[in-house]
PDB file of C-alpha atoms in Angstrom:
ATOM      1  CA  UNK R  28      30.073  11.064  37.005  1.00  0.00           C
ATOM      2  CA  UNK R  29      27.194  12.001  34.593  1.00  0.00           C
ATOM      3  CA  UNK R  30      24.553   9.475  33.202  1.00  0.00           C
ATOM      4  CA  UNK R  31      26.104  10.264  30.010  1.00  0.00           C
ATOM      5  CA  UNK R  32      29.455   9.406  30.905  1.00  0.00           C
ATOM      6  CA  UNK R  33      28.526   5.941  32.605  1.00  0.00           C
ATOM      7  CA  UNK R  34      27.947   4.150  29.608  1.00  0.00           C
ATOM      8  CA  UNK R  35      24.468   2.598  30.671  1.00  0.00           C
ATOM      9  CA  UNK R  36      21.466   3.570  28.043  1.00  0.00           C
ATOM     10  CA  UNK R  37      18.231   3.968  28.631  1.00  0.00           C
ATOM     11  CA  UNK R  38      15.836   1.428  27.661  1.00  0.00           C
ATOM     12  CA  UNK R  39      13.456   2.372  24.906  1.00  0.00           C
ATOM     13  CA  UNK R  40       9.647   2.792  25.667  1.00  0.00           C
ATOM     14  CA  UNK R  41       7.377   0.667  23.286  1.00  0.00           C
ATOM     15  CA  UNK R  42       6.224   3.689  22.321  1.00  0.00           C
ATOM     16  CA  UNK R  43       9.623   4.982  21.318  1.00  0.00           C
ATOM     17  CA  UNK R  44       9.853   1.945  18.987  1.00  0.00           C
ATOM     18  CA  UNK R  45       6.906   2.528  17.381  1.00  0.00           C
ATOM     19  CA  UNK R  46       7.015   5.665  16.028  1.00  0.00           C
ATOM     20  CA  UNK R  47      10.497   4.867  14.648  1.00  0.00           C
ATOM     21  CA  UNK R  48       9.094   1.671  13.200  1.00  0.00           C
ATOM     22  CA  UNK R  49       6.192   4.408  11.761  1.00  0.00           C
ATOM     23  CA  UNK R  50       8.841   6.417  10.531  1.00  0.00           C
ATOM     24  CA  UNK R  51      10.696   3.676   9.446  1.00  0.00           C
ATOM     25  CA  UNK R  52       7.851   2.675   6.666  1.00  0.00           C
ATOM     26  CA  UNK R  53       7.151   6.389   5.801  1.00  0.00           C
ATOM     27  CA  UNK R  54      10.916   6.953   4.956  1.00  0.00           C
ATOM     28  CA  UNK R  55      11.687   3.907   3.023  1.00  0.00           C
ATOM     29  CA  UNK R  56       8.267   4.405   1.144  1.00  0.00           C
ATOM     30  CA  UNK R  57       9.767   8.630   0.388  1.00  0.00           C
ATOM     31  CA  UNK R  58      13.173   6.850  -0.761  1.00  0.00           C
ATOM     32  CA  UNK R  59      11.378   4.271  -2.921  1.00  0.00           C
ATOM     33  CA  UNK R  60       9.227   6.641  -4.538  1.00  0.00           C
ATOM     34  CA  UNK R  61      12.381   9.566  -4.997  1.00  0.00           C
ATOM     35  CA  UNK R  62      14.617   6.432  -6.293  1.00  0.00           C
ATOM     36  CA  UNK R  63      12.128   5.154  -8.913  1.00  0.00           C
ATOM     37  CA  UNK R  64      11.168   8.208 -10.216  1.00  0.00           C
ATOM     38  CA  UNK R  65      14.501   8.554 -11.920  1.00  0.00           C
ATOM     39  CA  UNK R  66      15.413   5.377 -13.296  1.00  0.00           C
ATOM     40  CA  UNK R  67      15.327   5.428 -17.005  1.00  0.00           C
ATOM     41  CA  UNK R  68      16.932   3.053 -19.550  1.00  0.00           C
ATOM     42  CA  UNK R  69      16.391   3.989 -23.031  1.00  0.00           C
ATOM     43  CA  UNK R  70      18.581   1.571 -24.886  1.00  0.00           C
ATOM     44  CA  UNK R  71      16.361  -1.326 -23.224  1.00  0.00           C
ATOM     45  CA  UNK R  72      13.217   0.625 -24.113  1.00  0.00           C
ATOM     46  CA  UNK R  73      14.093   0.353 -27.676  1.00  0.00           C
ATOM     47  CA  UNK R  74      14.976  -3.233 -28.007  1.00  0.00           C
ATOM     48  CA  UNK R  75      11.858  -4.170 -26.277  1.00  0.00           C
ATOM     49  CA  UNK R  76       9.355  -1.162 -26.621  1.00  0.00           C
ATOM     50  CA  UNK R  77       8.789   1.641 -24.461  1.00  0.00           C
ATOM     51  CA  UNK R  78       6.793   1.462 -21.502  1.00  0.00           C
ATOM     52  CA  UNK R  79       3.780   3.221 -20.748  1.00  0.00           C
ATOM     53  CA  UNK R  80       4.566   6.298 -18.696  1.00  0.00           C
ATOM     54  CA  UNK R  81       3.793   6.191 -15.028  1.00  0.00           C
ATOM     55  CA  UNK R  82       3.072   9.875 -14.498  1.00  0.00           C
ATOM     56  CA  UNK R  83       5.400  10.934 -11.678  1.00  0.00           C
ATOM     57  CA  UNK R  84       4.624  12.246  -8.417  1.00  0.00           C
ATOM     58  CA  UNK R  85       6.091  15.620  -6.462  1.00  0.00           C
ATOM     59  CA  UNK R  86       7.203  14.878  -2.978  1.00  0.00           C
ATOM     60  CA  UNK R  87       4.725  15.805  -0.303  1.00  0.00           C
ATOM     61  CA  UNK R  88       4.750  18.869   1.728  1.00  0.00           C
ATOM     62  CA  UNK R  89       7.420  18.304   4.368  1.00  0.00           C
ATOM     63  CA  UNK R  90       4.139  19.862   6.782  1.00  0.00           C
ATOM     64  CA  UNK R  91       1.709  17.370   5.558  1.00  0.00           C
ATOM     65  CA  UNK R  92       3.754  14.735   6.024  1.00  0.00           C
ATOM     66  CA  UNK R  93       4.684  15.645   9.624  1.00  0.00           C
ATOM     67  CA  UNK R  94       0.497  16.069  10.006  1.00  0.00           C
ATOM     68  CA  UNK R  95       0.490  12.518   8.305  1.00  0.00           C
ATOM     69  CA  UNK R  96       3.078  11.214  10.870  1.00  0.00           C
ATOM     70  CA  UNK R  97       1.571  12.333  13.561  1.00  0.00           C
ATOM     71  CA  UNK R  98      -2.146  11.452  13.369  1.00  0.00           C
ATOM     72  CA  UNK R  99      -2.844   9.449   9.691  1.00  0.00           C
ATOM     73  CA  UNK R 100      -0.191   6.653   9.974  1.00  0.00           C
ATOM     74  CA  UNK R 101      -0.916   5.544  13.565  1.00  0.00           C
ATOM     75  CA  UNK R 102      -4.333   3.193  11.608  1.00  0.00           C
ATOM     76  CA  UNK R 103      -2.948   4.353   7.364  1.00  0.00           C
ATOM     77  CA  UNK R 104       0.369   1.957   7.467  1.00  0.00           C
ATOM     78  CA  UNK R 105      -1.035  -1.107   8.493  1.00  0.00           C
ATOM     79  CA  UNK R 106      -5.014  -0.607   8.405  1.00  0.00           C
ATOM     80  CA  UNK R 107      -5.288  -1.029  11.569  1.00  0.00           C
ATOM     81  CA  UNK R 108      -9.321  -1.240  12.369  1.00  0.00           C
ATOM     82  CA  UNK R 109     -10.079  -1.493   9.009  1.00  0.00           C
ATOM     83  CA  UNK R 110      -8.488   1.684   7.518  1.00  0.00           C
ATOM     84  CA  UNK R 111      -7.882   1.831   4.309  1.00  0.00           C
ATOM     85  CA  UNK R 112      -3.859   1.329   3.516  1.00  0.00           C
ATOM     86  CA  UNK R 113      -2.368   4.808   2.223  1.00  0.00           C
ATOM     87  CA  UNK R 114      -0.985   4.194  -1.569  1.00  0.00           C
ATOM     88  CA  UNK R 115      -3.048   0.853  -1.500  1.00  0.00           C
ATOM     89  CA  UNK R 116      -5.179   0.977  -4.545  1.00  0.00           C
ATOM     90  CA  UNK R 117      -7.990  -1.922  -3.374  1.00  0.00           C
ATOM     91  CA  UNK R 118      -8.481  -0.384  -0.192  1.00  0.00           C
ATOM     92  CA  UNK R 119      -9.121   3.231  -1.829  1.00  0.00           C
ATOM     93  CA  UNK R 120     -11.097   2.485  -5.118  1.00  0.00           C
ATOM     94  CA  UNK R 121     -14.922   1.876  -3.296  1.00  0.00           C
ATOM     95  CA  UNK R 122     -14.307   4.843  -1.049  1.00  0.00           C
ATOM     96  CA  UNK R 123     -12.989   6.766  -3.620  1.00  0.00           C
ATOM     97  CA  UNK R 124     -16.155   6.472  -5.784  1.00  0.00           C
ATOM     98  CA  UNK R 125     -18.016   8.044  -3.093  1.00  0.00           C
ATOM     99  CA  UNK R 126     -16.476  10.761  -4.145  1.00  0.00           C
ATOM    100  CA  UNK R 127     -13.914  13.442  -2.119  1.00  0.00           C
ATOM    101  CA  UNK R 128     -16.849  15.263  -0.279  1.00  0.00           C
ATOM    102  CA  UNK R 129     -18.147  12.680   1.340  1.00  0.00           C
ATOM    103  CA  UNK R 130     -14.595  11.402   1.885  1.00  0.00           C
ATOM    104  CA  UNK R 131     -14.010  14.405   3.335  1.00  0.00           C
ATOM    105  CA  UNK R 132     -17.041  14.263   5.610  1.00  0.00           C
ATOM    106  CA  UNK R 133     -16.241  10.786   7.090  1.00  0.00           C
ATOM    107  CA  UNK R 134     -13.296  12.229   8.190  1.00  0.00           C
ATOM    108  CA  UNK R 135     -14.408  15.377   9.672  1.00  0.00           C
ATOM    109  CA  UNK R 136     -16.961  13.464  11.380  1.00  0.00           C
ATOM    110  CA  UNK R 137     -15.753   9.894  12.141  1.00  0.00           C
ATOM    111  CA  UNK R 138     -16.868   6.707  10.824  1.00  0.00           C
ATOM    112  CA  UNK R 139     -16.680   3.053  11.391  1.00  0.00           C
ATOM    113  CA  UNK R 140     -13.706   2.950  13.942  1.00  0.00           C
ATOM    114  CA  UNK R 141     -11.931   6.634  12.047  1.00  0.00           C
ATOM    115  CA  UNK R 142     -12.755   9.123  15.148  1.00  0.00           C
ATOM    116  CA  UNK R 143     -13.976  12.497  14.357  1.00  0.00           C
ATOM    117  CA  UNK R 144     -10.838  14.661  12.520  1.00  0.00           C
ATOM    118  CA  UNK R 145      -8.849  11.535  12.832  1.00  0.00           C
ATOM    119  CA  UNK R 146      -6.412  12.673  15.974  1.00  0.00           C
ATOM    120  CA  UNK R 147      -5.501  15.735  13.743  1.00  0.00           C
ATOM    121  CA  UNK R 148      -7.392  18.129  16.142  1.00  0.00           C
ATOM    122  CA  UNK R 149      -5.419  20.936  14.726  1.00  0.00           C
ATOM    123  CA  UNK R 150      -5.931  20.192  10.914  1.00  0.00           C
ATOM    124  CA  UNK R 151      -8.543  22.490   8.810  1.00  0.00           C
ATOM    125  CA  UNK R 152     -10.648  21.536   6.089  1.00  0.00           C
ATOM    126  CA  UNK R 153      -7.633  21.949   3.548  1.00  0.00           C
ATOM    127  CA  UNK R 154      -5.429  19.807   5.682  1.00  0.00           C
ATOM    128  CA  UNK R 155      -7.554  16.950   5.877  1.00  0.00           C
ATOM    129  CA  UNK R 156      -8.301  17.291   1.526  1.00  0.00           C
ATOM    130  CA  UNK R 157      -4.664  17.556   0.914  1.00  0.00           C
ATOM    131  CA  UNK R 158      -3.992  14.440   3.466  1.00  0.00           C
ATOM    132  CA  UNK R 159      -6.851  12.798   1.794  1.00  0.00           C
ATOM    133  CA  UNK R 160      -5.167  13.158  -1.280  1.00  0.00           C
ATOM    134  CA  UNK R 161      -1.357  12.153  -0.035  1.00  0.00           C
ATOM    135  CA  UNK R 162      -3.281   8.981   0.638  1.00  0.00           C
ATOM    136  CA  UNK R 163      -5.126   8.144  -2.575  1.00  0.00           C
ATOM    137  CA  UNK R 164      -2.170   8.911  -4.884  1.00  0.00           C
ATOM    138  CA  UNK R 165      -1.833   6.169  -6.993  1.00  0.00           C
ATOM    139  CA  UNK R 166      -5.871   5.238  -7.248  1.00  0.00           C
ATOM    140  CA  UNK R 167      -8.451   6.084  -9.784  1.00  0.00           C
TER     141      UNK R 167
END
């Protein structure tokens, strides 16, 4: 008789639950943004007046997002160590006056608790920009 066919299941690693927990928030936050960017009701807008527009977003690169996944997320969801919170306007605005170079450079080179390249070891300069940017989207 196989494993498979015994019916007992494999316990899962802490580490197993926490990347599905990771990919847990990163789905629901694709499904909330690919849900809302639809919704339209244009009888209520003209009883009440219309809305300013929220300009709408494109969904990621399915390639950044996997580079996301696997190296922003880990301290981006929660903040862990201070990190600023992807898509979390207060935590973005200060840096974001900086400016994207030296944005850019902190993350190349580490700072405060980021590491150098931020466990992307394989990302290039463009990666890191365009990860930069999934982040920020949303802020000034």
């Amino acid at each position: 008789m196989s494993f498979q066919d015994s019916g007992a299941m494999m316990a899962m690693t802490g580490n197993a639950r926490g990347k599905m927990k990771k990919h847990w928030h990163v789905m629901t936050l694709i499904v909330f943004v690919a849900m809302s960017v639809g919704c339209e009701n244009s009888e209520h807008d003209a009883l009440v007046g219309a809305p300013e527009k929220i300009p709408a977003i494109s969904a990621p690169d399915p390639e950044m997002m996997r580079l996301w996944i696997d190296s922003c997320a880990l301290c981006h969801v929660t903040g862990v160590g201070g990190a600023p919170v992807a898509g979390k306007v207060d935590d973005w605005a200060e840096r974001l006056e900086q400016g994207n170079e030296m944005l850019l450079q902190h993350t190349i080179e580490g700072y405060n608790n980021m590491p150098p390249l931020g466990y992307c070891m394989a990302c290039e300069r463009d990666d890191f920009a365009a990860l930069i940017e999934l982040m920020t989207v949303g802020s000034p």
